[in-house]
PDB file of C-alpha atoms in Angstrom:
ATOM      1  CA  MET A   1     125.716  61.835 215.354  1.00 49.00           C
ATOM      2  CA  SER A   2     128.398  60.373 217.542  1.00 57.00           C
ATOM      3  CA  GLY A   3     131.109  62.270 219.386  1.00 79.00           C
ATOM      4  CA  ASN A   4     133.541  61.558 216.558  1.00 88.00           C
ATOM      5  CA  PRO A   5     135.272  64.796 215.477  1.00 91.00           C
ATOM      6  CA  VAL A   6     135.390  63.582 211.863  1.00 91.00           C
ATOM      7  CA  CYS A   7     131.599  63.248 211.914  1.00 93.00           C
ATOM      8  CA  PHE A   8     131.277  66.754 213.333  1.00 95.00           C
ATOM      9  CA  ILE A   9     133.506  68.219 210.601  1.00 94.00           C
ATOM     10  CA  LEU A  10     131.661  66.358 207.839  1.00 95.00           C
ATOM     11  CA  ASN A  11     128.280  67.488 209.180  1.00 95.00           C
ATOM     12  CA  ALA A  12     129.490  71.083 209.480  1.00 96.00           C
ATOM     13  CA  TYR A  13     130.741  70.953 205.889  1.00 96.00           C
ATOM     14  CA  LEU A  14     127.375  69.621 204.711  1.00 96.00           C
ATOM     15  CA  ILE A  15     125.672  72.531 206.450  1.00 96.00           C
ATOM     16  CA  ALA A  16     128.094  74.945 204.750  1.00 97.00           C
ATOM     17  CA  ILE A  17     127.278  73.456 201.334  1.00 97.00           C
ATOM     18  CA  PHE A  18     123.531  73.690 201.979  1.00 96.00           C
ATOM     19  CA  GLY A  19     123.977  77.277 203.180  1.00 95.00           C
ATOM     20  CA  ARG A  20     125.847  78.172 200.022  1.00 94.00           C
ATOM     21  CA  ILE A  21     123.170  76.543 197.875  1.00 94.00           C
ATOM     22  CA  LEU A  22     120.379  78.434 199.636  1.00 94.00           C
ATOM     23  CA  LEU A  23     122.131  81.789 199.525  1.00 92.00           C
ATOM     24  CA  SER A  24     122.939  81.359 195.829  1.00 89.00           C
ATOM     25  CA  TRP A  25     119.225  81.421 195.055  1.00 90.00           C
ATOM     26  CA  PHE A  26     118.812  85.008 196.279  1.00 89.00           C
ATOM     27  CA  PRO A  27     120.348  88.251 195.076  1.00 90.00           C
ATOM     28  CA  ILE A  28     122.704  89.536 197.756  1.00 90.00           C
ATOM     29  CA  SER A  29     124.000  93.078 197.583  1.00 91.00           C
ATOM     30  CA  PRO A  30     127.703  93.448 198.368  1.00 90.00           C
ATOM     31  CA  ASP A  31     127.040  95.715 201.361  1.00 91.00           C
ATOM     32  CA  SER A  32     124.488  93.455 203.075  1.00 91.00           C
ATOM     33  CA  PRO A  33     125.389  91.358 206.136  1.00 89.00           C
ATOM     34  CA  LEU A  34     124.607  88.201 204.136  1.00 90.00           C
ATOM     35  CA  ALA A  35     127.395  89.068 201.714  1.00 93.00           C
ATOM     36  CA  SER A  36     130.003  88.317 204.365  1.00 93.00           C
ATOM     37  CA  VAL A  37     128.252  85.054 205.276  1.00 94.00           C
ATOM     38  CA  PHE A  38     128.180  84.029 201.620  1.00 94.00           C
ATOM     39  CA  SER A  39     131.846  84.994 201.264  1.00 95.00           C
ATOM     40  CA  VAL A  40     132.815  82.709 204.166  1.00 96.00           C
ATOM     41  CA  LEU A  41     130.690  79.842 202.821  1.00 96.00           C
ATOM     42  CA  TYR A  42     132.174  80.351 199.373  1.00 96.00           C
ATOM     43  CA  SER A  43     135.754  80.269 200.664  1.00 97.00           C
ATOM     44  CA  ILE A  44     135.041  77.085 202.653  1.00 97.00           C
ATOM     45  CA  THR A  45     133.235  75.176 199.912  1.00 97.00           C
ATOM     46  CA  GLU A  46     134.915  76.361 196.699  1.00 96.00           C
ATOM     47  CA  PRO A  47     138.114  74.270 197.149  1.00 96.00           C
ATOM     48  CA  VAL A  48     135.949  71.148 196.763  1.00 96.00           C
ATOM     49  CA  LEU A  49     133.228  72.417 194.431  1.00 95.00           C
ATOM     50  CA  GLY A  50     135.489  74.342 192.031  1.00 94.00           C
ATOM     51  CA  PRO A  51     137.585  71.441 190.718  1.00 95.00           C
ATOM     52  CA  LEU A  52     134.515  69.227 190.519  1.00 95.00           C
ATOM     53  CA  ARG A  53     132.652  71.926 188.576  1.00 91.00           C
ATOM     54  CA  ARG A  54     135.475  71.982 186.024  1.00 92.00           C
ATOM     55  CA  VAL A  55     135.059  68.212 185.482  1.00 93.00           C
ATOM     56  CA  ILE A  56     131.243  68.008 185.516  1.00 92.00           C
ATOM     57  CA  PRO A  57     129.584  70.288 182.959  1.00 88.00           C
ATOM     58  CA  PRO A  58     126.332  72.060 183.849  1.00 89.00           C
ATOM     59  CA  ILE A  59     123.162  70.300 182.757  1.00 90.00           C
ATOM     60  CA  GLY A  60     120.090  71.811 181.159  1.00 83.00           C
ATOM     61  CA  GLY A  61     120.189  75.570 181.120  1.00 78.00           C
ATOM     62  CA  GLY A  62     123.264  75.853 183.295  1.00 83.00           C
ATOM     63  CA  LEU A  63     122.296  73.846 186.384  1.00 89.00           C
ATOM     64  CA  ASP A  64     125.420  73.191 188.462  1.00 90.00           C
ATOM     65  CA  ILE A  65     125.188  69.698 189.939  1.00 93.00           C
ATOM     66  CA  SER A  66     128.586  69.720 191.674  1.00 94.00           C
ATOM     67  CA  PRO A  67     127.037  70.341 195.143  1.00 94.00           C
ATOM     68  CA  ILE A  68     124.743  67.337 194.647  1.00 95.00           C
ATOM     69  CA  VAL A  69     127.697  65.128 193.736  1.00 95.00           C
ATOM     70  CA  VAL A  70     129.637  66.344 196.790  1.00 96.00           C
ATOM     71  CA  ILE A  71     126.649  65.758 199.083  1.00 96.00           C
ATOM     72  CA  PHE A  72     126.208  62.199 197.798  1.00 96.00           C
ATOM     73  CA  GLY A  73     129.932  61.552 198.154  1.00 95.00           C
ATOM     74  CA  MET A  74     129.941  62.914 201.692  1.00 94.00           C
ATOM     75  CA  GLN A  75     126.961  60.754 202.617  1.00 95.00           C
ATOM     76  CA  ILE A  76     128.848  57.680 201.412  1.00 95.00           C
ATOM     77  CA  LEU A  77     131.945  58.791 203.337  1.00 93.00           C
ATOM     78  CA  MET A  78     129.921  59.452 206.479  1.00 93.00           C
ATOM     79  CA  ARG A  79     128.365  55.988 206.367  1.00 94.00           C
ATOM     80  CA  THR A  80     131.786  54.450 205.801  1.00 93.00           C
ATOM     81  CA  VAL A  81     133.227  56.330 208.790  1.00 91.00           C
ATOM     82  CA  GLY A  82     130.184  55.436 210.910  1.00 89.00           C
ATOM     83  CA  CYS A  83     128.558  58.831 211.399  1.00 88.00           C
TER      84      CYS A  83
END
């Protein structure tokens, strides 16, 4: 990763998406410390994932592929920018 601030922001956003994916696999009680972490990750990632989720229907038994699409898109953007 170069010193480019755009690269830093894109990498941080990728980490936020992966964090949200991982935390969505586990039950989190509303009073646990992870609930606040998930809330922050949700508020950061939902503006991108939400509209995409409305366009791309779930596959199989309800598998949401919107994070995968965003990750692929960000990888293309990062290579275009030179990250």
